[in-house]
Amino acid sequence: MQSANVLLKKIVRSSVLPFAAQHGMKKDLFPLTRSLSLSLCLRQDNSCDPSEKVDLDAWKKVMKSGLQEEVGETVSERKELSSSAAAREMLEMWRLAGRSVPEDISEEQLKTFMECPSKSAQKKYLKYLYLKELYKKNDKRKIEEKKERRLEMQEQASKSDETKRNSFLCVWANSMDRAYSWRVAQSMTFGQPLVFDMSYEKEMSGREVANTVRQIVLSESFNRRSVDPFHIHFCNFQDDSLYHKEFIKHYREAWGKLLLTVTEQCYTDVFPKDKLIYLTADSPKVMKTFDHDKIYIIGSMVDRSIKTGVSLARAKRLGLETAALPLEKYLLWNSGAKNLTLDQMMHILLTLKDTGDWKKALEFVPKRKYCGFVSKPVHELKKTLSLINTLKLGKRREEVRKQFAKNYSKKLTQK
Amino acid sequence: VQPPEKPLQTEEWNRLRESFQSPERFEEVMFNNMVRCNSPIDVAKSLLTYVAKSNGDIAYNLLVKYLALCVQQGQTSEIHDVYDIMKIRFRILESGAYNLFIRGLSNSDQWRTALTLLEEVKKNMIPSRTNYESCIKAAIRHQEMNLAFELYHEMLAKDLVPTLDVLQAFFDFSRGMKGAELQKELFGILLYLRENQTYPHKTFMRSIKLWFESIPGGNWRGHLTNIKDSGQCPVCNHQLEDSDLTEEEYNNLRERIIRDVIHGTDTFRKTSPREFEAFQKFVENRLPFDIVIDGLNVSHIKPRKMHCENLFDAVNCLAKENARLLVLGRKHMLVNSSNWKREIMKEMQNKADFFFAENISEDDAFLLYATLQSGKHCKFVTRDFLRDHKACLPDSVTRHLFRKWQRGHQIVFSPSPAFRYDCVVQTTGDTWHIPYKDSFEEKYSYQVPRKWLCIQQKR
């Protein structure tokens, strides 16, 4: 059977005709003749009026000529394409068509791609991979450029002056690391705990978990570098969870040496309940001051889809106190969700801990989300805002003036 | 850049290209503009020739753009030539090219080629609904009704939603044709509209009417009409279906609401198990209610009035005729404040039952539960469209049930009372009643059309 197949393949390869027949398409089998004859007459036309006429179908000739051998090759491979190979080929065509598709795609990514539930999900995933590839390439290019520049500099330096040498060993980073570690170790015995609740894995997609871990890694590094770090706890942390895998991806062997507490236990088992405060944007209670005796809990969750009340539900179930940042009170909110990233939360909490200054702390809220800090009481601001709006609209200007006149006259009579 | 009006020579293209700000993208940009300006095809050809001569090859995306231009102008022979070239060059094509080929060829007399292409697309992916649309329309145009219906059922089986255009084409081209099978299929389309609570627009409605009236020996007559609030058709005096769900549908909906809306992934998200249990017990002891009121929603009807005054008016208005009322609220309403006066609250509690949820709980979920638990006659009052709750329901069947139930049972104060009849395409065999939209553009999903097409068969 197999040999027969091979034989068949050879036959197919040897001629073009079966290929055309295979398609069952009614197309002219001698494409060249037609375009040739066409171009011939055109050429004749050309001779009488050379400046005007162009051989319009010349491109077809170019496209069709010199391809026959290649055709045989592709046809032979046409059979038995595995689904992944077919998908790969499809991606290649998309790329040729100018869609946002990555050049290289690994088997694992291809599998994720094929498992996407819908066309739009596929498109989104491809765009994500495409952008990732683009950033990576740009980074690489920049690094190389930098390298070249450095080499040039070195060359110049070596030419001009060879004696100039630094007499200090460069141990700056290393000793800084040691100092930081010392501080965090201190905080592990005496510092204020800060809990990351790692129980949201089921609520998130794989990419969301990856984002979450990335944000936690950033938070951890900020914490390590601060003057008075928190003692970080990862509670509800399951070994071999997605979180765990992502952490290992980020930290590698350093994962075991991190100066923080990782536990499978719930925070309610580790700390007294009345000291815990769950931070969630959905909380009806607004945080007034930072309490140095309390233990704040941050939910380790990124939600790209809208899942309101998930962390509030956790707190409700355990009967914990909740709090939200006083964003409305201090910021003129512009747009965007009130939930902040984990590293922003860490910045804000660290600043609060050090200074207790809300204004300073809320500097870490992304600038695009708010218009400015509130300097006057909110209701007054709202009044001016509405006044501006009515003036802008112009429609009710008359009304406003009348109102004003009325009030004014009232005041006068009252006097 | 403005594309030239006449084919250019190689040198002329060269000059144009060099004057362009980013020469590497010149051809692409030029082609895009050609498609936009619908340039003559010869100009595009001359550009292709220029590219082929200078590069020895033409990139796939340029070919596709050229193809788009050909399709736009219905140049069938060119489309064929491009197809031949692409077939030699590339083993498979991507969806954009397939779309164009199918669209272009289905409008020509070589429409059967489009069908083979559709088959090819199916090997690699699910064809889009426009692919099917082109093929179906081509088949209809050539009076191959069986083929058209085959494709139509195939696309339904793939969960693709046909455009109203395709459905209309079925009616337009079947006008005056005989055949029990055909008639059955077209009735099937009307039932599809019914099932999916889709409303035809005016021109589509006209096609339906004309088709009915053209059935040989059918004796159908159609009239445009408005249905009375009582649900009676003024033309044929037929009483429309009421909006009540069947026993099974009702129970199904109730269970789904409890499971997916109230509990969802976590009961604590909208309420707490303890609170919900207390509420259940409260409702059990007082069943059945006639009207359930969303207290907070109603209290905001007139912004100038005090909140509790609004609610008081609403309760007084509904409390006539011994109706049993349930008002849902939150605990903060009990605290004496400028908006919530204790005396008025007290007085209201004599006229209706009250349940106060926690301030952070969602009262809408309770509203749905209490109404559904009270039985089919029970109505509820809120201006909320309840879209977020509908969205919690996972499948479209239950969502349609929810909408239907909502239409029949929700009282929205100012605009309209609950409908007494169900607003869907409906039939009794010798009558058809089809609601239709006045214009093509989408209405809001909660609005239902008031205009109807009444069709009856005279024996």
PDB file of N, CA and C in Angstrom, chain A residues 329-357:
ATOM      1  N   LYS A 329     -12.589  60.193  47.010  1.00  0.00           N
ATOM      2  CA  LYS A 329     -12.458  61.309  47.925  1.00  0.00           C
ATOM      3  C   LYS A 329     -11.277  62.201  47.540  1.00  0.00           C
ATOM      4  N   TYR A 330     -10.218  61.577  47.056  1.00  0.00           N
ATOM      5  CA  TYR A 330      -9.012  62.364  46.799  1.00  0.00           C
ATOM      6  C   TYR A 330      -8.775  62.671  45.331  1.00  0.00           C
ATOM      7  N   LEU A 331      -9.385  61.883  44.444  1.00  0.00           N
ATOM      8  CA  LEU A 331      -9.100  62.069  43.023  1.00  0.00           C
ATOM      9  C   LEU A 331     -10.373  62.413  42.266  1.00  0.00           C
ATOM     10  N   LEU A 332     -10.224  63.262  41.284  1.00  0.00           N
ATOM     11  CA  LEU A 332     -11.333  63.505  40.370  1.00  0.00           C
ATOM     12  C   LEU A 332     -11.270  62.401  39.326  1.00  0.00           C
ATOM     13  N   TRP A 333     -12.063  61.390  39.514  1.00  0.00           N
ATOM     14  CA  TRP A 333     -11.916  60.195  38.678  1.00  0.00           C
ATOM     15  C   TRP A 333     -12.336  60.498  37.254  1.00  0.00           C
ATOM     16  N   ASN A 334     -11.560  60.022  36.345  1.00  0.00           N
ATOM     17  CA  ASN A 334     -11.860  60.294  34.941  1.00  0.00           C
ATOM     18  C   ASN A 334     -12.503  59.090  34.289  1.00  0.00           C
ATOM     19  N   SER A 335     -11.712  58.039  34.091  1.00  0.00           N
ATOM     20  CA  SER A 335     -12.266  56.846  33.462  1.00  0.00           C
ATOM     21  C   SER A 335     -11.466  55.654  33.947  1.00  0.00           C
ATOM     22  N   GLY A 336     -11.935  54.478  33.572  1.00  0.00           N
ATOM     23  CA  GLY A 336     -11.209  53.278  33.973  1.00  0.00           C
ATOM     24  C   GLY A 336     -11.793  52.690  35.233  1.00  0.00           C
ATOM     25  N   ALA A 337     -11.469  51.419  35.454  1.00  0.00           N
ATOM     26  CA  ALA A 337     -12.013  50.732  36.609  1.00  0.00           C
ATOM     27  C   ALA A 337     -11.276  51.173  37.867  1.00  0.00           C
ATOM     28  N   LYS A 338     -11.954  51.009  38.999  1.00  0.00           N
ATOM     29  CA  LYS A 338     -11.337  51.426  40.265  1.00  0.00           C
ATOM     30  C   LYS A 338     -10.381  50.367  40.797  1.00  0.00           C
ATOM     31  N   ASN A 339     -10.416  49.181  40.184  1.00  0.00           N
ATOM     32  CA  ASN A 339      -9.460  48.185  40.685  1.00  0.00           C
ATOM     33  C   ASN A 339      -8.084  48.468  40.105  1.00  0.00           C
ATOM     34  N   LEU A 340      -7.087  48.424  40.992  1.00  0.00           N
ATOM     35  CA  LEU A 340      -5.724  48.756  40.584  1.00  0.00           C
ATOM     36  C   LEU A 340      -4.905  47.479  40.484  1.00  0.00           C
ATOM     37  N   THR A 341      -3.765  47.587  39.837  1.00  0.00           N
ATOM     38  CA  THR A 341      -2.903  46.406  39.750  1.00  0.00           C
ATOM     39  C   THR A 341      -2.242  46.167  41.101  1.00  0.00           C
ATOM     40  N   LEU A 342      -1.716  44.954  41.248  1.00  0.00           N
ATOM     41  CA  LEU A 342      -1.161  44.570  42.545  1.00  0.00           C
ATOM     42  C   LEU A 342       0.074  45.399  42.894  1.00  0.00           C
ATOM     43  N   ASP A 343       0.876  45.703  41.882  1.00  0.00           N
ATOM     44  CA  ASP A 343       2.086  46.475  42.188  1.00  0.00           C
ATOM     45  C   ASP A 343       1.732  47.917  42.543  1.00  0.00           C
ATOM     46  N   GLN A 344       0.678  48.448  41.925  1.00  0.00           N
ATOM     47  CA  GLN A 344       0.228  49.783  42.317  1.00  0.00           C
ATOM     48  C   GLN A 344      -0.259  49.771  43.765  1.00  0.00           C
ATOM     49  N   MET A 345      -0.992  48.728  44.112  1.00  0.00           N
ATOM     50  CA  MET A 345      -1.466  48.594  45.500  1.00  0.00           C
ATOM     51  C   MET A 345      -0.275  48.576  46.456  1.00  0.00           C
ATOM     52  N   MET A 346       0.740  47.805  46.077  1.00  0.00           N
ATOM     53  CA  MET A 346       1.916  47.688  46.941  1.00  0.00           C
ATOM     54  C   MET A 346       2.588  49.050  47.123  1.00  0.00           C
ATOM     55  N   HIS A 347       2.749  49.788  46.041  1.00  0.00           N
ATOM     56  CA  HIS A 347       3.328  51.128  46.119  1.00  0.00           C
ATOM     57  C   HIS A 347       2.531  52.002  47.068  1.00  0.00           C
ATOM     58  N   ILE A 348       1.215  51.975  46.858  1.00  0.00           N
ATOM     59  CA  ILE A 348       0.349  52.839  47.660  1.00  0.00           C
ATOM     60  C   ILE A 348       0.445  52.473  49.137  1.00  0.00           C
ATOM     61  N   LEU A 349       0.384  51.174  49.428  1.00  0.00           N
ATOM     62  CA  LEU A 349       0.422  50.746  50.828  1.00  0.00           C
ATOM     63  C   LEU A 349       1.774  51.071  51.457  1.00  0.00           C
ATOM     64  N   LEU A 350       2.847  50.865  50.708  1.00  0.00           N
ATOM     65  CA  LEU A 350       4.173  51.166  51.261  1.00  0.00           C
ATOM     66  C   LEU A 350       4.302  52.654  51.575  1.00  0.00           C
ATOM     67  N   THR A 351       3.807  53.489  50.657  1.00  0.00           N
ATOM     68  CA  THR A 351       3.897  54.926  50.892  1.00  0.00           C
ATOM     69  C   THR A 351       3.053  55.336  52.091  1.00  0.00           C
ATOM     70  N   LEU A 352       1.854  54.750  52.186  1.00  0.00           N
ATOM     71  CA  LEU A 352       0.999  55.055  53.325  1.00  0.00           C
ATOM     72  C   LEU A 352       1.681  54.667  54.622  1.00  0.00           C
ATOM     73  N   LYS A 353       2.316  53.526  54.565  1.00  0.00           N
ATOM     74  CA  LYS A 353       2.964  53.006  55.761  1.00  0.00           C
ATOM     75  C   LYS A 353       4.079  53.942  56.205  1.00  0.00           C
ATOM     76  N   ASP A 354       4.822  54.451  55.248  1.00  0.00           N
ATOM     77  CA  ASP A 354       5.949  55.319  55.575  1.00  0.00           C
ATOM     78  C   ASP A 354       5.517  56.715  55.966  1.00  0.00           C
ATOM     79  N   THR A 355       4.534  57.256  55.206  1.00  0.00           N
ATOM     80  CA  THR A 355       4.224  58.671  55.405  1.00  0.00           C
ATOM     81  C   THR A 355       2.814  58.926  55.912  1.00  0.00           C
ATOM     82  N   GLY A 356       1.878  58.045  55.578  1.00  0.00           N
ATOM     83  CA  GLY A 356       0.485  58.297  55.956  1.00  0.00           C
ATOM     84  C   GLY A 356      -0.144  59.398  55.140  1.00  0.00           C
ATOM     85  N   ASP A 357       0.535  59.783  54.070  1.00  0.00           N
ATOM     86  CA  ASP A 357       0.062  60.884  53.244  1.00  0.00           C
ATOM     87  C   ASP A 357      -0.700  60.329  52.043  1.00  0.00           C
TER      88      ASP A 357
END
